[in-house]
CSV table of C-alpha atoms in Angstrom, one decimal:
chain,number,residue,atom,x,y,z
A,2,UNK,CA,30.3,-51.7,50.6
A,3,UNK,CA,30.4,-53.9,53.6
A,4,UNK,CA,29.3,-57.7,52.9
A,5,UNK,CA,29.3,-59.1,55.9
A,6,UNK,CA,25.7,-60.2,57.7
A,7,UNK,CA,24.0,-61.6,60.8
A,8,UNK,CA,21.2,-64.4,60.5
A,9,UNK,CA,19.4,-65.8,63.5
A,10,UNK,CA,19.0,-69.8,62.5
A,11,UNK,CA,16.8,-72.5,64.3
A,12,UNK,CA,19.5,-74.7,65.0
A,13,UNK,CA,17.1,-77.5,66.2
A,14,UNK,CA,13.8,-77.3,67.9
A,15,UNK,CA,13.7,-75.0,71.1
A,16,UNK,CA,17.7,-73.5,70.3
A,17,UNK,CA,18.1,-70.4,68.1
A,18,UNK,CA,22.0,-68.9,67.0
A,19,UNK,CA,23.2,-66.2,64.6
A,20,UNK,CA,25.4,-67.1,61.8
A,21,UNK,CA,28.2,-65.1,60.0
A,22,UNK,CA,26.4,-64.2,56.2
A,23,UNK,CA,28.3,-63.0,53.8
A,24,UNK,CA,26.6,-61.1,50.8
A,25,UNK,CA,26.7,-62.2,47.0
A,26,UNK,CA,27.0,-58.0,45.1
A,27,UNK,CA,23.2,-57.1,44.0
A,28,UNK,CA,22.8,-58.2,40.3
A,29,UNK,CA,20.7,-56.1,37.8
A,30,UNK,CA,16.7,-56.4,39.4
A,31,UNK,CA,18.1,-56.7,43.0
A,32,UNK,CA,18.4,-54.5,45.9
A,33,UNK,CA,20.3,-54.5,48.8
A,34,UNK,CA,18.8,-54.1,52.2
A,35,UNK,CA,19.7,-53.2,55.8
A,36,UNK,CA,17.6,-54.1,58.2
A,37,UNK,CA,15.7,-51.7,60.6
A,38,UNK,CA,13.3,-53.9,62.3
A,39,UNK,CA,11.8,-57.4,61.8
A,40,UNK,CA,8.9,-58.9,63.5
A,41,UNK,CA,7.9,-62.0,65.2
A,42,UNK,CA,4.9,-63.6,64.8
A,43,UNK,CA,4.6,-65.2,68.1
A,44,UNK,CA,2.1,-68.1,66.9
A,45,UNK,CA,3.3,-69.7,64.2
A,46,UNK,CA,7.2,-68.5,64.8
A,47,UNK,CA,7.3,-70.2,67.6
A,48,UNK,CA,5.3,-73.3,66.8
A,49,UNK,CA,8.1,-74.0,64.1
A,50,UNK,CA,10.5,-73.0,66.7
A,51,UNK,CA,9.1,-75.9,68.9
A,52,UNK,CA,9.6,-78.1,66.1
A,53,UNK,CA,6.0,-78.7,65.6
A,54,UNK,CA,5.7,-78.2,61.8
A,55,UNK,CA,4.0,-81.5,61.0
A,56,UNK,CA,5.6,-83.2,58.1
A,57,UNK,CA,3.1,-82.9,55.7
A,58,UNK,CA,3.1,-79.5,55.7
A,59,UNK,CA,6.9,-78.5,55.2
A,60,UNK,CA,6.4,-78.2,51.9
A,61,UNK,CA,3.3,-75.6,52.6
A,62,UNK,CA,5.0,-73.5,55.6
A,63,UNK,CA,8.1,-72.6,53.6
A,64,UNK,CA,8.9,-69.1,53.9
A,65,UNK,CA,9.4,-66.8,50.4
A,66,UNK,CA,13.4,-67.1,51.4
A,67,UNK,CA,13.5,-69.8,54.4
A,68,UNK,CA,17.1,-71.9,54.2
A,69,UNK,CA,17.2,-74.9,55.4
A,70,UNK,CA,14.1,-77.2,56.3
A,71,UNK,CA,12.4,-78.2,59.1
A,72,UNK,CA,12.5,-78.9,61.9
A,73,UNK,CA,16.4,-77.5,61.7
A,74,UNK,CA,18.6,-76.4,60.7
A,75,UNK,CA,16.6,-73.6,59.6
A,76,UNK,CA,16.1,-70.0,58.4
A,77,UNK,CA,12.8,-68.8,59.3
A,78,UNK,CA,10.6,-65.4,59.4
A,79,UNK,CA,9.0,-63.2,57.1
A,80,UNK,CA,8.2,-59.9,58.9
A,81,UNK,CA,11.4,-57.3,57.6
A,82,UNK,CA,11.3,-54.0,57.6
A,83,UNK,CA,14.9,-52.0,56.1
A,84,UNK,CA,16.4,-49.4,54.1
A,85,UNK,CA,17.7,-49.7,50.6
A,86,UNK,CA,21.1,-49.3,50.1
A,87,UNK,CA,21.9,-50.5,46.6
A,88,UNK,CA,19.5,-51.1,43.8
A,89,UNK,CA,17.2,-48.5,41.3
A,90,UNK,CA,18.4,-45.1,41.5
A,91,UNK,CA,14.4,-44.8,42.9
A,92,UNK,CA,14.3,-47.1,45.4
A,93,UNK,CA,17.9,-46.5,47.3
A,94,UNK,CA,17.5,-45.0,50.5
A,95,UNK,CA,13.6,-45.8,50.4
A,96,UNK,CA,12.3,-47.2,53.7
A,97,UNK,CA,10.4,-51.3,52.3
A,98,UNK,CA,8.8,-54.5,53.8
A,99,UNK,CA,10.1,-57.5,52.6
A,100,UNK,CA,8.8,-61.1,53.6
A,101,UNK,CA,12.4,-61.9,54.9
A,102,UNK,CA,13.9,-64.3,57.8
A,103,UNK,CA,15.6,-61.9,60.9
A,104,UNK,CA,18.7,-61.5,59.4
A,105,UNK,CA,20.4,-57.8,59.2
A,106,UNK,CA,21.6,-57.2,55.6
A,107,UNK,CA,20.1,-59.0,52.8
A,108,UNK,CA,19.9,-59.1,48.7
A,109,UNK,CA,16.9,-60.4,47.3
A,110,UNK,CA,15.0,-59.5,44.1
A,111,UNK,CA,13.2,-56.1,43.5
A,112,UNK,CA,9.8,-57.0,43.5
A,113,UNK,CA,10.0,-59.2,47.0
A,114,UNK,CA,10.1,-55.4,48.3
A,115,UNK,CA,7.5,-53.1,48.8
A,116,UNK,CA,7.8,-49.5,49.1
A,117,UNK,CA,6.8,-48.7,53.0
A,118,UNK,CA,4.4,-45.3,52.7
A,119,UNK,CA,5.8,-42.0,54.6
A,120,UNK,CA,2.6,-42.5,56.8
A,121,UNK,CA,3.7,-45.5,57.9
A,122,UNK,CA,6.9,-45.5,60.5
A,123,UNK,CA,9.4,-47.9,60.1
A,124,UNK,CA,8.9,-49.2,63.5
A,125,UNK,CA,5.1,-50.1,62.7
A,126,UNK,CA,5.6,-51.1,59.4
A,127,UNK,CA,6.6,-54.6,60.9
A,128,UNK,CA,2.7,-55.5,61.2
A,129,UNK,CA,2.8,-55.6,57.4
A,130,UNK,CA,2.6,-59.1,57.0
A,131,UNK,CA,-0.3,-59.5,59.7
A,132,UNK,CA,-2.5,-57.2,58.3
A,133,UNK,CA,-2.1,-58.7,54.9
A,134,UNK,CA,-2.9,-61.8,56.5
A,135,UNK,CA,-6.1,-59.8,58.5
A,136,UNK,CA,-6.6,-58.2,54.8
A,137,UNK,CA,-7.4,-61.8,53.4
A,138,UNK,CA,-9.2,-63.0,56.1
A,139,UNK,CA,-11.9,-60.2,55.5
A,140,UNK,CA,-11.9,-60.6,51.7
A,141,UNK,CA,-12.9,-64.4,52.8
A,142,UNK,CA,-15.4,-63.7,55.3
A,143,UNK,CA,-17.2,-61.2,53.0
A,144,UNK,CA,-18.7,-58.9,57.0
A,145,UNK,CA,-21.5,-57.3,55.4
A,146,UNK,CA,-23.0,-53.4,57.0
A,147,UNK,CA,-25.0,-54.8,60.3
A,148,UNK,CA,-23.6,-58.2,61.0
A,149,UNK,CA,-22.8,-59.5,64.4
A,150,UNK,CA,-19.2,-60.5,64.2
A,151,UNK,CA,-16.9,-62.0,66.9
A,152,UNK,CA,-13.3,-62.4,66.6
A,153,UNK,CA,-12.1,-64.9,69.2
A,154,UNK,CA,-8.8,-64.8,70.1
A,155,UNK,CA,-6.8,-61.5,71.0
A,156,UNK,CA,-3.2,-62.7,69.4
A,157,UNK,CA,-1.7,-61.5,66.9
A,158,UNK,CA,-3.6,-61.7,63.9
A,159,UNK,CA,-6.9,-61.8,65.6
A,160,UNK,CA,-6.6,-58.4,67.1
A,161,UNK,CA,-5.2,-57.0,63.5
A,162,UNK,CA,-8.9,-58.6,62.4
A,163,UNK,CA,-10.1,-57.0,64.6
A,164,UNK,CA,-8.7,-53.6,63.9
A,165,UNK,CA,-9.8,-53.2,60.4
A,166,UNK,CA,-13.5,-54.7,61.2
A,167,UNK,CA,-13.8,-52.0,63.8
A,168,UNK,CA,-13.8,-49.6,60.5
A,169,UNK,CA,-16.8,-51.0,59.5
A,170,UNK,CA,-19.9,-49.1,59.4
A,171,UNK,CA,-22.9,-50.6,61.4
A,172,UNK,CA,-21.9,-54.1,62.7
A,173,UNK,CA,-21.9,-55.2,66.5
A,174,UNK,CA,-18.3,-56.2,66.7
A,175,UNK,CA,-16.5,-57.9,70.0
A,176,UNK,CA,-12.8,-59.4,70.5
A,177,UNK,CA,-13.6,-62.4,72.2
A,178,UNK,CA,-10.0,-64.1,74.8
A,179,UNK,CA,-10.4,-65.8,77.4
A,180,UNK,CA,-7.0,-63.1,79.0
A,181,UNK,CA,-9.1,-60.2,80.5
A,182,UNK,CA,-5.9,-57.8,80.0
A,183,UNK,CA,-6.5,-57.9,76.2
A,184,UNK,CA,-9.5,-55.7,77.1
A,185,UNK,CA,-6.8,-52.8,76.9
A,186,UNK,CA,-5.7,-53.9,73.4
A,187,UNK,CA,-9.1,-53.8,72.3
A,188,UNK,CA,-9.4,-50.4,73.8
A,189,UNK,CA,-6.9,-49.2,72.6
A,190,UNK,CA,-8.3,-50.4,68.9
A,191,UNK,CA,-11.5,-49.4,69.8
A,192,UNK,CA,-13.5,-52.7,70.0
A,193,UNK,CA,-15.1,-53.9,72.3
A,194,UNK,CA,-14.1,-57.0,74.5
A,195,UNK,CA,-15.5,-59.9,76.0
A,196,UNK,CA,-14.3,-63.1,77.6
A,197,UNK,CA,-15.2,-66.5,76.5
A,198,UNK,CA,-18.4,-66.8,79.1
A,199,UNK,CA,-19.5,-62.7,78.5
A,200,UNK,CA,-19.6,-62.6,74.7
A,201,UNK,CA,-22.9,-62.0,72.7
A,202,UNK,CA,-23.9,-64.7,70.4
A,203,UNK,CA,-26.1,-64.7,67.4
A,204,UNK,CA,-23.1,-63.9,65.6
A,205,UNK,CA,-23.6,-64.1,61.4
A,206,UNK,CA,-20.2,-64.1,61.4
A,207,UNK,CA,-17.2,-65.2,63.7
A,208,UNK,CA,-13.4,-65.1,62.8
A,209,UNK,CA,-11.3,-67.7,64.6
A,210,UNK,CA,-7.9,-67.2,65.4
A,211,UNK,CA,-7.2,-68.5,68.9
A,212,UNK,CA,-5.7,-71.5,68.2
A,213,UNK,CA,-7.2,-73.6,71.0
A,214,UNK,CA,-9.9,-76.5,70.4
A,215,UNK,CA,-11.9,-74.7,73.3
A,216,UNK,CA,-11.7,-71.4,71.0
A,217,UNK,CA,-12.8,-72.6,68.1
A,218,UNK,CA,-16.2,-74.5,69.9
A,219,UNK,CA,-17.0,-71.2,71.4
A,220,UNK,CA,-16.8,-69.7,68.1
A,221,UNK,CA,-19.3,-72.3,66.4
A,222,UNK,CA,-21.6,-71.7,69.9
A,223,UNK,CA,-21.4,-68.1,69.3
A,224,UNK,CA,-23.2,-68.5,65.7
A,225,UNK,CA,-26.7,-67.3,65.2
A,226,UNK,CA,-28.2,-70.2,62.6
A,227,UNK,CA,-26.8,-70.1,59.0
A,228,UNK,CA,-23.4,-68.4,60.6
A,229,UNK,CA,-20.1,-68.4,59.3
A,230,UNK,CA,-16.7,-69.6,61.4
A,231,UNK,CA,-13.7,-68.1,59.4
A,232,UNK,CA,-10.7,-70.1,60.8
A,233,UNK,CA,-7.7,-68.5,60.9
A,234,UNK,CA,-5.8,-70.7,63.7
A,235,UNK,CA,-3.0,-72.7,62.3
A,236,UNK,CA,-2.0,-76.0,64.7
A,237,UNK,CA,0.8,-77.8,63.6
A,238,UNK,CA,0.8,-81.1,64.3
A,239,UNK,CA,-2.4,-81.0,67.1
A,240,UNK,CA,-5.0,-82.6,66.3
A,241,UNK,CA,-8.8,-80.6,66.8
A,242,UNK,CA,-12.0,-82.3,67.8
A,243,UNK,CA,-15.3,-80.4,67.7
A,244,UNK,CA,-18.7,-80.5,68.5
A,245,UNK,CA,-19.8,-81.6,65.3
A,246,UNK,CA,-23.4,-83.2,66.4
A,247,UNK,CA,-25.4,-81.8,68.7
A,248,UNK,CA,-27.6,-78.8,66.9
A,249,UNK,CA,-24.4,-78.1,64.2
A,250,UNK,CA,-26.6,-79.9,60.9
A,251,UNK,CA,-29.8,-78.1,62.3
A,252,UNK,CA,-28.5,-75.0,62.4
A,253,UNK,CA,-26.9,-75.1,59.5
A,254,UNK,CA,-23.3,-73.6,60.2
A,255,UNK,CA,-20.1,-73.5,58.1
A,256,UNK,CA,-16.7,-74.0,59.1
A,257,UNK,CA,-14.5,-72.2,56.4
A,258,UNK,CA,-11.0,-72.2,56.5
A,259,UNK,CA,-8.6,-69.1,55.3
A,260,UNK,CA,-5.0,-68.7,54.7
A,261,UNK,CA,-2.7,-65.9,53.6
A,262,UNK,CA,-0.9,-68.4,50.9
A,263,UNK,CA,-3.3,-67.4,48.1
A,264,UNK,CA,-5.1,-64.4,47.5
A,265,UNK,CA,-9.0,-64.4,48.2
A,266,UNK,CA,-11.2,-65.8,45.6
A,267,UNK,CA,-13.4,-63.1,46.8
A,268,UNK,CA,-11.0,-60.7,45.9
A,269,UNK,CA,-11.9,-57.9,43.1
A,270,UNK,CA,-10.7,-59.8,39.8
A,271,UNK,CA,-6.7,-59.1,38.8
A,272,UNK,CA,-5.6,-58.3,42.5
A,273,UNK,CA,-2.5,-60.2,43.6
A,274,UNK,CA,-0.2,-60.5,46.5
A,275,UNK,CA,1.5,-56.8,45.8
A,276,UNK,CA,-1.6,-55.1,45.5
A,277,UNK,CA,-2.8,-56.9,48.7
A,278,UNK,CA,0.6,-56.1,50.5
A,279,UNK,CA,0.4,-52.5,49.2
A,280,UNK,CA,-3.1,-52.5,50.5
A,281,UNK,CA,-2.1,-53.7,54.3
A,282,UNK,CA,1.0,-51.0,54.2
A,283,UNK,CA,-1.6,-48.6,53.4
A,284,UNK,CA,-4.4,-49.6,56.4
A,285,UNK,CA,-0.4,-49.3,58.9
A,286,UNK,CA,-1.1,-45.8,58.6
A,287,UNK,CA,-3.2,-45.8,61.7
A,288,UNK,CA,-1.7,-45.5,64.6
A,289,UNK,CA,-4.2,-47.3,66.7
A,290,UNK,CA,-2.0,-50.5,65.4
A,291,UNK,CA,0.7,-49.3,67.3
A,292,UNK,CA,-0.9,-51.5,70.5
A,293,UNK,CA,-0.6,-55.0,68.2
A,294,UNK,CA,3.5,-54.2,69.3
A,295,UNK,CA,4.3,-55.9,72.7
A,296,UNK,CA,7.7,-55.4,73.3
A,297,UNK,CA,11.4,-55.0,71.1
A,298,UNK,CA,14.3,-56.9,71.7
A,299,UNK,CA,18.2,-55.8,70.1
A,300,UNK,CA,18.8,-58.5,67.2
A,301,UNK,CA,21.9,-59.7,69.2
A,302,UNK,CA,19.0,-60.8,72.2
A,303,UNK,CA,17.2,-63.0,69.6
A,304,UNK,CA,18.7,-66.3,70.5
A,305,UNK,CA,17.8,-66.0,74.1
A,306,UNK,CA,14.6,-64.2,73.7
A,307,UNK,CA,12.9,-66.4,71.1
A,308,UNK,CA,12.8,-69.5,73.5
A,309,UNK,CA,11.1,-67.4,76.2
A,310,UNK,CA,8.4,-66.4,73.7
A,311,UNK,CA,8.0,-69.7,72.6
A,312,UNK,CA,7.4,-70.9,76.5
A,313,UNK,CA,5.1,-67.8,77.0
A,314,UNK,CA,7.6,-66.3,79.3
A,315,UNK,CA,7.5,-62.9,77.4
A,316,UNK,CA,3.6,-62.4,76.7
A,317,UNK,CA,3.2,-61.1,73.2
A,318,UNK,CA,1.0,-59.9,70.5
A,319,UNK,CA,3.9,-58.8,67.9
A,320,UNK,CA,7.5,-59.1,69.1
A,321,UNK,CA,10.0,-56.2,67.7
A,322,UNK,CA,13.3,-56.9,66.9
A,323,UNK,CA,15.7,-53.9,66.5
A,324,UNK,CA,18.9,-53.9,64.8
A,325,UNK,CA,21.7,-51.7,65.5
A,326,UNK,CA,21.2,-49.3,63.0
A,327,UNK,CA,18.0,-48.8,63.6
A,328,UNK,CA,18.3,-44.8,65.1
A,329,UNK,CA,15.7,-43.0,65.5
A,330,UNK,CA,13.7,-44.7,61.7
């Protein structure tokens, strides 16, 4: 059985490489893995990219199997997607999503993999750790049949918010970005879109995930009184201010942070981050997701195309990488 790997490794902030990997043999409990696909998660991928992981949170940001430490040398990335090739007699050959760096043959423990559903394609199944992400959000936020809900920002895990609210029976639901050609994203999801100046306020509820100071006042503007911002924006080592005077106390509005790292509170009682992976695998079935996927690059293109992503160069929701033995999966 062949050993030998490729890693893509930060080297130092704004220069990527791949390294030479050699493979330790699967003990019992682990599987091997080759890599179809992995994912980049263009916000905060290329945030720690830039370097800009501030350095009280290095400790938080850590990736399930990151080497290194920031700002570099440095391992990073969590969106895998492969095919077994040694492990359980049930799982080899079985298409899973692992929360792995890019990297294109890997041995890690049995239950860091989840089992990818036949629904699902390979190809899509990338989104996995996004829509968790989206899954938690929602089990935060608590929409209720008939709110007024805004998402604002049409990135990455906005629009996967997005997706799964537009399932929701009864609510008035817009994706708010200030780019008019996310309209066609939204489209394709089937939501509706606004820009910043053209969204309907009165919101209950608003999810935040632009990332921008100006995004996240917009969101508090866009709340009807008693309303609920859900802040999903992560932003490194910038500093936010907001329009905390003004009518904010009178109106009585909440600011309420949410992040993938735990599992909901809110969640049913005895759910934990499997069954809430397992449950964002399951929503990939739809194939209206397919639009949250911007563009692929080959894994050998990684260290040239992951500074033009971080620059903006390449505009991108979810960024594909595809590795060599990929086929037709």
């Amino acid at each position: 059985m062949n050993r030998s790997a490729r890693a893509f490794w930060l080297r130092s902030p704004g220069h990527g490489e791949l390294r030479d990997v050699t493979l330790a043999e699967p003990a019992e409990g682990e599987v091997l893995v080759r890599a179809l696909y992995s994912g980049v998660s263009r916000g905060t991928e290329t945030l720690v990219f830039r370097g800009q992981v501030p350095p009280g949170q290095h400790a938080a940001m850590r990736a399930p199997f990151q080497e290194g430490d920031f700002p570099g040398p440095v391992k990073y990335g969590y969106l895998s997607v492969g095919t077994v090739e040694q492990g359980p007699a049930d799982l080899i050959g079985r298409t899973v999503f692992c929360l792995y760096p890019h990297q294109s043959r890997y041995v890690v423990p049995v239950n860091a993999v989840t089992v990818v559903p036949e629904s699902v394609p390979a190809a899509r199944a990338v989104l996995a750790g996004t829509v968790e992400t989206a899954v938690n959000a929602l089990w935060d936020a608590s929409p209720l049949i008939g709110d007024r809900i805004a998402v604002v920002g049409g990135g990455m895990v906005g629009c996967s918010v997005a997706a799964l609210l537009a399932r929701f029976p009864g609510i008035r639901l817009q994706l708010v970005d200030a780019d008019p050609a996310r309209a066609k994203t939204a489209e394709a999801l089937g939501v509706d879109f606004a820009t910043p100046d053209g969204a309907l306020g009165d919101c209950d509820l608003v999810v935040h995930a632009s990332a921008s100071e100006a995004g996240l006042t917009r969101a508090l503007q866009l709340l009807a009184p008693d309303g609920t911002v859900v802040e999903l924006s992560w932003y490194g080592d910038r500093r936010v201010s907001l329009p905390l005077g003004e009518a904010f106390h009178s109106r009585r509005l909440t600011v309420r942070s949410s992040q993938v790292g735990t599992v909901s509170p809110a969640a049913r009682p005895g759910r934990g981050y499997a069954d809430r992976m397992a449950l964002a695998l399951d929503l990939l079935a739809d194939p209206a997701l397919d639009a949250l996927i911007t563009g692929e690059s080959e894994f050998e293109q990684l260290p040239d195309v992951m500074p033009r992503l971080a620059a903006g160069d390449i505009p991108a929701l979810c960024h594909r990488i595809r590795y060599a033995e990929a086929g037709l999966t």
